Tab-separated table of C-alpha atoms and ligand atoms in Angstrom:
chain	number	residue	atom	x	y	z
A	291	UNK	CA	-16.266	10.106	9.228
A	292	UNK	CA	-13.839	8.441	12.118
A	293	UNK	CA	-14.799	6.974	15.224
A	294	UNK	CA	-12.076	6.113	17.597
A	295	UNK	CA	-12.635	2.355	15.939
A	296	UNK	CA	-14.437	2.858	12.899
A	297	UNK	CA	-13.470	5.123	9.700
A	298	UNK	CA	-16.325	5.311	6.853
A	299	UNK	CA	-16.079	6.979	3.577
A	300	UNK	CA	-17.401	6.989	0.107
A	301	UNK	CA	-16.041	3.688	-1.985
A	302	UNK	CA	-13.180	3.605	-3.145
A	303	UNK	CA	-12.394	3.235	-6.603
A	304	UNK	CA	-8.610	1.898	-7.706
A	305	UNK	CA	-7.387	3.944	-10.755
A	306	UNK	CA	-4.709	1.635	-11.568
A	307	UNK	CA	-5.616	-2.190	-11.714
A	308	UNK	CA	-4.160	-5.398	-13.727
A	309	UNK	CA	-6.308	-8.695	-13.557
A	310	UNK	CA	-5.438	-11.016	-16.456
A	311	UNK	CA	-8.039	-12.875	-17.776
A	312	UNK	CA	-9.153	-16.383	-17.858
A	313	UNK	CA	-9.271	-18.393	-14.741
A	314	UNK	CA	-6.264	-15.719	-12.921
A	315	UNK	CA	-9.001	-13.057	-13.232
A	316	UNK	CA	-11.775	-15.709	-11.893
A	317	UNK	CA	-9.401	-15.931	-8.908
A	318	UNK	CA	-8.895	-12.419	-8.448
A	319	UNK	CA	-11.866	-10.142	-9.443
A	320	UNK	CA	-14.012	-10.652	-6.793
A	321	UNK	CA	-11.005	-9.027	-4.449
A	322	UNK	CA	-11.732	-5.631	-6.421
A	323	UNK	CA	-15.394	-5.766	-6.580
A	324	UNK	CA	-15.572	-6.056	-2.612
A	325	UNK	CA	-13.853	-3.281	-2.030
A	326	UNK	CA	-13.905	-0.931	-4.829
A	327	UNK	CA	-16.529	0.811	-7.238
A	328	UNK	CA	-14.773	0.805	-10.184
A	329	UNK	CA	-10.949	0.457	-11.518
A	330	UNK	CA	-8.932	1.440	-14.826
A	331	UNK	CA	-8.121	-2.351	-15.849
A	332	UNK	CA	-4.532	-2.444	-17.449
A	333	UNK	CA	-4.309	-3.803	-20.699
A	334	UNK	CA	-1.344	-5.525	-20.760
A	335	UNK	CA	-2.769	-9.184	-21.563
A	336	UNK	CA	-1.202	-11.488	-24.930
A	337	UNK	CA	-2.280	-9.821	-26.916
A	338	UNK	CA	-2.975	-6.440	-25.766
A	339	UNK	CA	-5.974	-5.151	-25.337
A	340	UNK	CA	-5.566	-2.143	-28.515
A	341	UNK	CA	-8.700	-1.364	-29.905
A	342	UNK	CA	-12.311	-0.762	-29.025
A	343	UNK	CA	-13.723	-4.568	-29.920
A	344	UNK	CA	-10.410	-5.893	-28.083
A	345	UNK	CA	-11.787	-3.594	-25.415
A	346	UNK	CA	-15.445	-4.744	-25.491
A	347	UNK	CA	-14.526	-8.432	-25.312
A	348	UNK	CA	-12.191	-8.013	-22.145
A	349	UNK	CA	-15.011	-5.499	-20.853
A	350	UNK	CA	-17.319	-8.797	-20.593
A	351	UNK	CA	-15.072	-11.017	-19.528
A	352	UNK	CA	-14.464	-9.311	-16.788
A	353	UNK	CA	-18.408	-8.958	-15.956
A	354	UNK	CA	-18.916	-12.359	-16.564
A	355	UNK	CA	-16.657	-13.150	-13.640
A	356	UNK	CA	-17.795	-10.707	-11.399
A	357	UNK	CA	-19.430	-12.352	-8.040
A	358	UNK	CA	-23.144	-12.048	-8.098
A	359	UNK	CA	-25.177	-8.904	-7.193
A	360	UNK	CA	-21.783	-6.973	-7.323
A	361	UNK	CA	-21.898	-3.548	-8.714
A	362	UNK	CA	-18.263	-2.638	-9.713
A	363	UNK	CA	-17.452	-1.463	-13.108
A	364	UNK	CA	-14.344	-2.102	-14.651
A	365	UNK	CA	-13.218	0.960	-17.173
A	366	UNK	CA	-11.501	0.007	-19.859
A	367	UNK	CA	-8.071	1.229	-21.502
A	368	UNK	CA	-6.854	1.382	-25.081
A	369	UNK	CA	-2.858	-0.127	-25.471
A	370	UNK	CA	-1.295	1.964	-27.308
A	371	UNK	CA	1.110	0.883	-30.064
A	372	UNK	CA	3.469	2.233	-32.486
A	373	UNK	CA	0.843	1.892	-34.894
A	374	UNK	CA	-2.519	3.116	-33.436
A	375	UNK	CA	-4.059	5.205	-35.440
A	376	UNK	CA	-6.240	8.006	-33.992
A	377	UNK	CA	-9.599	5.892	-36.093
A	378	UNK	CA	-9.098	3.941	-33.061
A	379	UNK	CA	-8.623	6.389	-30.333
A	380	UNK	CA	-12.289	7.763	-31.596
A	381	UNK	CA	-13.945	4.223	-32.099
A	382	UNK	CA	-12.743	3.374	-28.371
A	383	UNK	CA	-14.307	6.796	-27.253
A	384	UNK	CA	-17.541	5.399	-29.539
A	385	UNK	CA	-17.655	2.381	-27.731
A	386	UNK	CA	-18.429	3.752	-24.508
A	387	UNK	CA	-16.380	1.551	-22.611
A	388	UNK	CA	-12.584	3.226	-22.997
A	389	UNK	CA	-11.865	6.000	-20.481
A	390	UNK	CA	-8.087	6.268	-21.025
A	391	UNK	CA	-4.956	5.008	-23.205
A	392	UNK	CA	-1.947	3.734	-22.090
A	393	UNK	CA	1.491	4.302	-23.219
A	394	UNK	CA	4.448	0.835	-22.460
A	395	UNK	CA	7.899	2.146	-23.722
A	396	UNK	CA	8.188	-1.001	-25.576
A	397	UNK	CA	10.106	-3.639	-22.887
A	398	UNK	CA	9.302	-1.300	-19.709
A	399	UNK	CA	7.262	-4.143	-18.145
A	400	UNK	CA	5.743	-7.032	-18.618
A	401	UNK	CA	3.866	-7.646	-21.636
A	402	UNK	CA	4.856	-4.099	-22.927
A	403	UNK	CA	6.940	-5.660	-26.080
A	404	UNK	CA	3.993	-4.427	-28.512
A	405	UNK	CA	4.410	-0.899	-26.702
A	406	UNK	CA	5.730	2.392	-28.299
A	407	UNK	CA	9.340	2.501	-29.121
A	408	UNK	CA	9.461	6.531	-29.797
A	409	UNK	CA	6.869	8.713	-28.570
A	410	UNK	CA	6.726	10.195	-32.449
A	411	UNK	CA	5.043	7.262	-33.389
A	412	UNK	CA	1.697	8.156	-30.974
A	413	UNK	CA	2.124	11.986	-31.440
A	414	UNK	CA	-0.956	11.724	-33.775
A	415	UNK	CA	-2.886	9.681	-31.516
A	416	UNK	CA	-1.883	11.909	-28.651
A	417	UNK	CA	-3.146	15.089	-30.486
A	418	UNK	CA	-6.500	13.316	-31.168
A	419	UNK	CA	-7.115	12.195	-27.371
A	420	UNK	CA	-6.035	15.742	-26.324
A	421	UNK	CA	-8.960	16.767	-28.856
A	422	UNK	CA	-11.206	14.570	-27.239
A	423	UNK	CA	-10.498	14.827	-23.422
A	424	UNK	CA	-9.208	11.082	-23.090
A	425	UNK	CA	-6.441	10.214	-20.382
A	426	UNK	CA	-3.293	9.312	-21.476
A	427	UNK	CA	-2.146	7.044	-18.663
A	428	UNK	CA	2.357	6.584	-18.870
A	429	UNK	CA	4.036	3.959	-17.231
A	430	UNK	CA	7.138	6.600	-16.977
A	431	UNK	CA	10.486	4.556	-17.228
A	432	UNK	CA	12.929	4.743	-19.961
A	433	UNK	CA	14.057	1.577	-21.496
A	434	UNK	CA	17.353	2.466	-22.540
A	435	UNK	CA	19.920	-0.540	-21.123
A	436	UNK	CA	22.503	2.637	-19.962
A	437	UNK	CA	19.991	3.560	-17.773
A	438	UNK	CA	20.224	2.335	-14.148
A	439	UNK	CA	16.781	0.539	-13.410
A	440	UNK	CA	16.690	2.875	-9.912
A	441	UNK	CA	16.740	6.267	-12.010
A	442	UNK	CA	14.965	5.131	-15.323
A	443	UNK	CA	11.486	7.042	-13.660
A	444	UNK	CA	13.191	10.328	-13.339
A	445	UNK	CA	15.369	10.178	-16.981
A	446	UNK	CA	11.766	9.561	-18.438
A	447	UNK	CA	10.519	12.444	-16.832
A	448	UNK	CA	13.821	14.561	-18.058
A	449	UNK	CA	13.696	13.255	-21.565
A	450	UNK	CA	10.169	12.006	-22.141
A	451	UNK	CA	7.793	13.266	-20.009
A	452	UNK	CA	8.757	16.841	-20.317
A	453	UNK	CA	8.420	17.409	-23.483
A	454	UNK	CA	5.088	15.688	-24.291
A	455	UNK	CA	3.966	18.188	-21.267
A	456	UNK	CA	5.230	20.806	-23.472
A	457	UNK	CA	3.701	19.342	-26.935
A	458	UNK	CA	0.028	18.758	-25.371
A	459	UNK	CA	-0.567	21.351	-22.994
A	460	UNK	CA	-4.177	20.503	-22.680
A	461	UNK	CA	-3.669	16.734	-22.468
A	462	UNK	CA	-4.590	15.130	-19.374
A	463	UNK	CA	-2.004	12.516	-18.332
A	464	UNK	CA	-1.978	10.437	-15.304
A	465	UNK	CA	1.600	9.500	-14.108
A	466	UNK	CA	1.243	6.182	-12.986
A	467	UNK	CA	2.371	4.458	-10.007
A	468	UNK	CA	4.640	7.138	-9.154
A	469	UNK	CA	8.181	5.667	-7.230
A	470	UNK	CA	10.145	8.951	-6.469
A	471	UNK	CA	10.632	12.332	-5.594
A	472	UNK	CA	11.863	13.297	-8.444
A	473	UNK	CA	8.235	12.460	-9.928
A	474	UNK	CA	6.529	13.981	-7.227
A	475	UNK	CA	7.683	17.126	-7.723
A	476	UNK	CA	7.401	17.255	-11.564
A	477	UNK	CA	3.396	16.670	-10.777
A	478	UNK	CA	3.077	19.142	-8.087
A	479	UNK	CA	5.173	21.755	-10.604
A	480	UNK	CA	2.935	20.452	-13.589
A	481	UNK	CA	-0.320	22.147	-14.927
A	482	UNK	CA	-3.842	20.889	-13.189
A	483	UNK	CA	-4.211	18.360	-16.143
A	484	UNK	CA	-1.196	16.334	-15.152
A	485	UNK	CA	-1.923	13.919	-12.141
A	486	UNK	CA	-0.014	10.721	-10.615
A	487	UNK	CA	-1.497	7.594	-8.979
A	488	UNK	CA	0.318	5.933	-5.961
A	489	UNK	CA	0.858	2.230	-4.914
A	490	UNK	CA	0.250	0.968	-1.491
A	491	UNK	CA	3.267	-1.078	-2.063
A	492	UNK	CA	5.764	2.566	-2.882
A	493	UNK	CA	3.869	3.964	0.106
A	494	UNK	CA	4.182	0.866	2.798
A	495	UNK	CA	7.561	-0.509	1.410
A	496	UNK	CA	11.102	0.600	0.275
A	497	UNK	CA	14.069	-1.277	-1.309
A	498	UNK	CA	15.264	-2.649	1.646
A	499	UNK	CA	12.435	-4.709	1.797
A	500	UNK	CA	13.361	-6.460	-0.759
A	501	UNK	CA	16.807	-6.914	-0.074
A	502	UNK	CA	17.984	-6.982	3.430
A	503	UNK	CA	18.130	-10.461	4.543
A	504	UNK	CA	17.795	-12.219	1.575
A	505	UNK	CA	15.888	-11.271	-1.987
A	506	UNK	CA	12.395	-11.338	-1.528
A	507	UNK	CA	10.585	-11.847	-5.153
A	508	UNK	CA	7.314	-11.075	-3.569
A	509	UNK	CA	8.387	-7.344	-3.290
A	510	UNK	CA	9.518	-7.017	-6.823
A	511	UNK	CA	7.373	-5.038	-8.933
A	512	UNK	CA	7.927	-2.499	-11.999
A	513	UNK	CA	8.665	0.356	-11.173
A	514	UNK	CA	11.022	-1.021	-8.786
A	515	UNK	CA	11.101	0.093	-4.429
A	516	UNK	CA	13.060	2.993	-4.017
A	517	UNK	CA	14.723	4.603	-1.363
A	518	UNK	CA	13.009	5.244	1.697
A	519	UNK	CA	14.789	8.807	2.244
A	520	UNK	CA	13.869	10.571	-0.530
A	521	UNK	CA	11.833	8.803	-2.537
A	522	UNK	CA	9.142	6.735	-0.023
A	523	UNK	CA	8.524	9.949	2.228
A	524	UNK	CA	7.747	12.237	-1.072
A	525	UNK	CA	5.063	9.637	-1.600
A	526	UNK	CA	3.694	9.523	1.606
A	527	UNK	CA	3.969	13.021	2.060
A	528	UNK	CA	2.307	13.308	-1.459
A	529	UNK	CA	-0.677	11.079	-0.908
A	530	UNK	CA	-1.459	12.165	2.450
A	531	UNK	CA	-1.179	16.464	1.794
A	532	UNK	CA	-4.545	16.540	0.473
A	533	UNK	CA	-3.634	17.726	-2.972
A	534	UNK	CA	-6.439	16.201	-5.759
A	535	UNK	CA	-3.413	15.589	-7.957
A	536	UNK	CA	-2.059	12.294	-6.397
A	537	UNK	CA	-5.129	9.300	-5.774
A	538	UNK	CA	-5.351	5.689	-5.517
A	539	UNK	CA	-3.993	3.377	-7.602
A	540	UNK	CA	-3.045	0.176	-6.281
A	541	UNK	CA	-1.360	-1.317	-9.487
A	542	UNK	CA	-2.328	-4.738	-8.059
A	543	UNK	CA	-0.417	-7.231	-10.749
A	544	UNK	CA	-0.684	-11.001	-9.122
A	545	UNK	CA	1.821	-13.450	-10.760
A	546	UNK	CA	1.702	-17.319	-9.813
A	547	UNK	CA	4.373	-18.044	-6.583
A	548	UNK	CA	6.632	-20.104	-9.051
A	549	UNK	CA	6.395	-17.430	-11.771
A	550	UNK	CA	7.949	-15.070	-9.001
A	551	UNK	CA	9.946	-17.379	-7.141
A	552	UNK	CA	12.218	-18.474	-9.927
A	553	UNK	CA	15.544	-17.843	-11.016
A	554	UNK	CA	14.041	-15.022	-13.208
A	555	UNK	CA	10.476	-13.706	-11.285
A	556	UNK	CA	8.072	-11.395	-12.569
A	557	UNK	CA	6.997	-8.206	-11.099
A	558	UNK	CA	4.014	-7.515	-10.090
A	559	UNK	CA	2.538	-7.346	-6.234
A	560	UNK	CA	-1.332	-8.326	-5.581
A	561	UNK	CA	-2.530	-6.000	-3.230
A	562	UNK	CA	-6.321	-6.124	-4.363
A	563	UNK	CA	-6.947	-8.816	-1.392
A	564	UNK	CA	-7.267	-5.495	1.647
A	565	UNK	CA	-5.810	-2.565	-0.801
A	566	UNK	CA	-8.024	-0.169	1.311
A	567	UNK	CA	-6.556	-1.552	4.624
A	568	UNK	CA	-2.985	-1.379	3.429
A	569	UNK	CA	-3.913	2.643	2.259
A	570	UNK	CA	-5.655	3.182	5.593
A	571	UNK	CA	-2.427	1.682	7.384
A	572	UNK	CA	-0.153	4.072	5.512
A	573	UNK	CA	-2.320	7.240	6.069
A	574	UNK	CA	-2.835	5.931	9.886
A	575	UNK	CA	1.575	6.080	9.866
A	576	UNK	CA	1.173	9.639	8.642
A	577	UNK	CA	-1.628	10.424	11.712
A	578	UNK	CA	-3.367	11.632	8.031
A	579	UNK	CA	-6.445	8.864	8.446
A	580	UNK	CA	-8.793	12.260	7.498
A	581	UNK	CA	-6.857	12.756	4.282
A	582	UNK	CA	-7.786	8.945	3.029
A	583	UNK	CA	-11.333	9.329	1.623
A	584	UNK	CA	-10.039	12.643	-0.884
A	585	UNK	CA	-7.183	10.421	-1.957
A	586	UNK	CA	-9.349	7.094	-2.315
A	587	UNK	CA	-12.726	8.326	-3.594
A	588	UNK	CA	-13.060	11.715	-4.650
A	589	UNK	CA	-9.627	13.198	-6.519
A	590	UNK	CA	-9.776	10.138	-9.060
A	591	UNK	CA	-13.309	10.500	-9.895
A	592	UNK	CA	-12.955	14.162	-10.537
A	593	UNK	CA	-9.616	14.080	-12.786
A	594	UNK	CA	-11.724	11.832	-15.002
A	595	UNK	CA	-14.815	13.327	-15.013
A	596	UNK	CA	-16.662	10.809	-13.417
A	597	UNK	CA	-19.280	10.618	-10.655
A	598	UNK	CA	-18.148	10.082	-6.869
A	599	UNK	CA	-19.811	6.443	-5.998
A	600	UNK	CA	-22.674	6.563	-3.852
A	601	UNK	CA	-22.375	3.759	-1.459
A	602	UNK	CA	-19.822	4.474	1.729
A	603	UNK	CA	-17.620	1.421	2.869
A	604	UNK	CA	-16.509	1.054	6.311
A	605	UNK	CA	-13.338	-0.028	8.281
A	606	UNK	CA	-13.047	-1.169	11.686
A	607	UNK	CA	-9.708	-0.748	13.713
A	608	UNK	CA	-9.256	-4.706	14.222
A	609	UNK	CA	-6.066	-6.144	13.805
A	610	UNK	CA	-5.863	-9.313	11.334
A	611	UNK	CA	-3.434	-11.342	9.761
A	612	UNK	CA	-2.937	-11.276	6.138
A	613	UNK	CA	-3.198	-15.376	4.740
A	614	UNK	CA	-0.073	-17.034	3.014
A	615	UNK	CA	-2.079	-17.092	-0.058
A	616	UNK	CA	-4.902	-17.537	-2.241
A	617	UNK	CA	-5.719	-19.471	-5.092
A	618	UNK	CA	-4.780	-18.309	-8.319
A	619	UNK	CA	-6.113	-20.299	-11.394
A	620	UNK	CA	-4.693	-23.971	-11.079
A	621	UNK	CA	-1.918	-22.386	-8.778
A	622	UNK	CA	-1.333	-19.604	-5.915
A	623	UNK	CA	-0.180	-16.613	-5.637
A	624	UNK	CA	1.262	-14.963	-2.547
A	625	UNK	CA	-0.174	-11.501	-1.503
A	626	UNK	CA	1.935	-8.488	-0.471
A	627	UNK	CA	2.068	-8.711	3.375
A	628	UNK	CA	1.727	-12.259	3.362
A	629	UNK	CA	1.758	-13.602	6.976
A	630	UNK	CA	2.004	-9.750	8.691
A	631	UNK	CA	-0.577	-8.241	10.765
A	632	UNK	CA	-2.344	-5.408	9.381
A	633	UNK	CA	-4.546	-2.798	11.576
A	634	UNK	CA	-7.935	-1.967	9.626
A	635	UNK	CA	-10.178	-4.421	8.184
A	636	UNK	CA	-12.767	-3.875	5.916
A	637	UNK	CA	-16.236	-4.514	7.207
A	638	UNK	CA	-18.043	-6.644	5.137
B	839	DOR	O1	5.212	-4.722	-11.322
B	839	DOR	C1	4.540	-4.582	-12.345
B	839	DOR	N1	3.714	-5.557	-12.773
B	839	DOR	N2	4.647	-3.451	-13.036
B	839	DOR	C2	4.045	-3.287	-14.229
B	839	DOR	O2	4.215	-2.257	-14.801
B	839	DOR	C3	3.264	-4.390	-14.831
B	839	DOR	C4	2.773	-5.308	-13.815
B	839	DOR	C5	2.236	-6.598	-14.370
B	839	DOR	O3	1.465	-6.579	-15.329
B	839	DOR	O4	2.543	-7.664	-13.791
B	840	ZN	ZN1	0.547	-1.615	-13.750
């Protein structure tokens, strides 16, 4: 519902979420649970999270640090490994906790090194989760060091993706944080159970962000910005048409300022501190504000079966200024849109 001022709709949930563990995910968690219902929690920690009692102990780690009275629910995800075996892929379903697996080409990202270096080696485990309905969530770049880093998304989608769409008809498979047009199209081409999640960082920012004027770490993230012509209007266009097969996913990844201000940063943006807000901005730039609540809190929910939450949020037209930065375990990390003004705030 929108108000000249106001916009509610249904809570959001964020299909695509890293936050460590330890005191980083003290820091951090409570960013999440203000804003959405639930989130797919990566599980790319040391060690990775790979079977169902890995899965159960992160599960209540993440509760225990969860502000009082809040009601988010973190779902879980199996990391899968040259070596799962599809035992596992049933146990996790067992458990209760695991919605999804997720496939790392081995040295995509960060803490991918125990991920799968040929897709042969989780055919079995693929075959089992198609069996059982389970997600198979990709982080869709090829690792080969021929590759250019600004086309490894679409060479994973020629010689990867294609063929495991091919080999598992009935799978479902969420591309995530989609970067180009070349994706884009593949999904909107692909059968109903292929899907794609999209970053407020791919939708509000493009390469030159990062690199006109000096390198700015803080905009450096896996898969990397792309172009804005192609690549940033596809995914604007994408998340904005109204089509159930592209949804939230904010891929929120917070790294400590030195760890990204160094001589060799990480990638990874936080975005869970106003992820709505920056989502609401980028629909607002698309005059597509009544597309927002589909792509934020229904098309998710539906691809994985689950409920639509129950409570509604609301955001007020109000423009603020995003802080510096925030704590961050013994340290800080510095949000995306550090220091800008946004339009929308959440209302608390
Ligand atoms: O930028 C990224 N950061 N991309 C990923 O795929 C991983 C993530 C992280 O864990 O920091
Ligand atoms: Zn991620």
């Amino acid at each position: 519902m929108q108000h000249n001022d106001t916009l509610q709709i249904i809570r959001p949930d964020d299909w695509h979420l890293h936050v460590r563990s330890g005191e980083a995910l003290k820091s951090v968690i409570g960013m999440t649970a203000t804003q959405m219902g639930r989130a797919i929690i990566m599980p790319n920690l040391m060690p990775p999270v790979s079977n169902a009692a890995q899965a159960k102990q992160y599960y209540q780690e993440i509760v225990n640090a969860l502000p009082a009275e809040s009601s988010f629910t973190p779902l879980m995800v199996l990391y899968l490994t040259d070596n799962t075996m599809t035992e596992q892929i049933q146990a996790a379903v067992d458990g209760g906790l695991v919605v999804a697996a997720k496939l790392y080409p081995a040295g995509a990202t960060i803490n991918s090194d125990s991920g799968v270096t040929d897709i042969a080696n989780i055919y079995p485990a693929l075959e089992k989760m198609q069996q059982l309905g389970m997600p198979l969530l990709i982080h869709g770049e090829v690792t080969d060091v021929a590759i250019d880093i600004f086309d490894r998304e679409a060479v994973f989608i020629e010689r990867i993706l294609t063929q495991v769409v091919k080999d598992f008809p009935e799978l479902k498979i969420v591309f995530e944080h989609i970067t180009t047009k070349d994706a884009v199209d593949f999904v909107l081409s692909a059968s109903e159970n292929i899907a794609a999640t999209i970053t407020p960082h791919h939708l509000l920012a493009n390469r030159n962000d990062m690199l006109v004027g000096g390198i700015k770490p803080h905009y450096f993230c896996l898969p990397i910005l792309k172009r804005e012509n192609p690549h940033q209007q596809a995914l604007l266009s994408a998340a904005t048409s109204g089509n159930a097969k592209f949804f939230l996913g904010t891929d929120s990844a917070p790294h400590a300022k030195n760890d990204k201000e160094s001589s060799c940063g990480c990638a990874g943006i936080l975005s869970a501190h106003c992820a709505i807000e920056l989502y609401a901005s980028a629909f607002e730039s698309q005059n597509a504000l009544d597309k927002l609540e589909g792509f934020a809190s229904i098309f998710g929910a539906d691809f994985y079966g689950l409920p639509h939450n129950k409570e509604t949020i609301t955001l007020k037209k109000q423009d603020w200024i995003v802080p510096d930065s925030y704590p961050f375990a013994n340290t800080t990390v510095v949000p995306f849109m550090a220091g800008k003004t946004l339009g929308w705030k959440l209302v608390p």
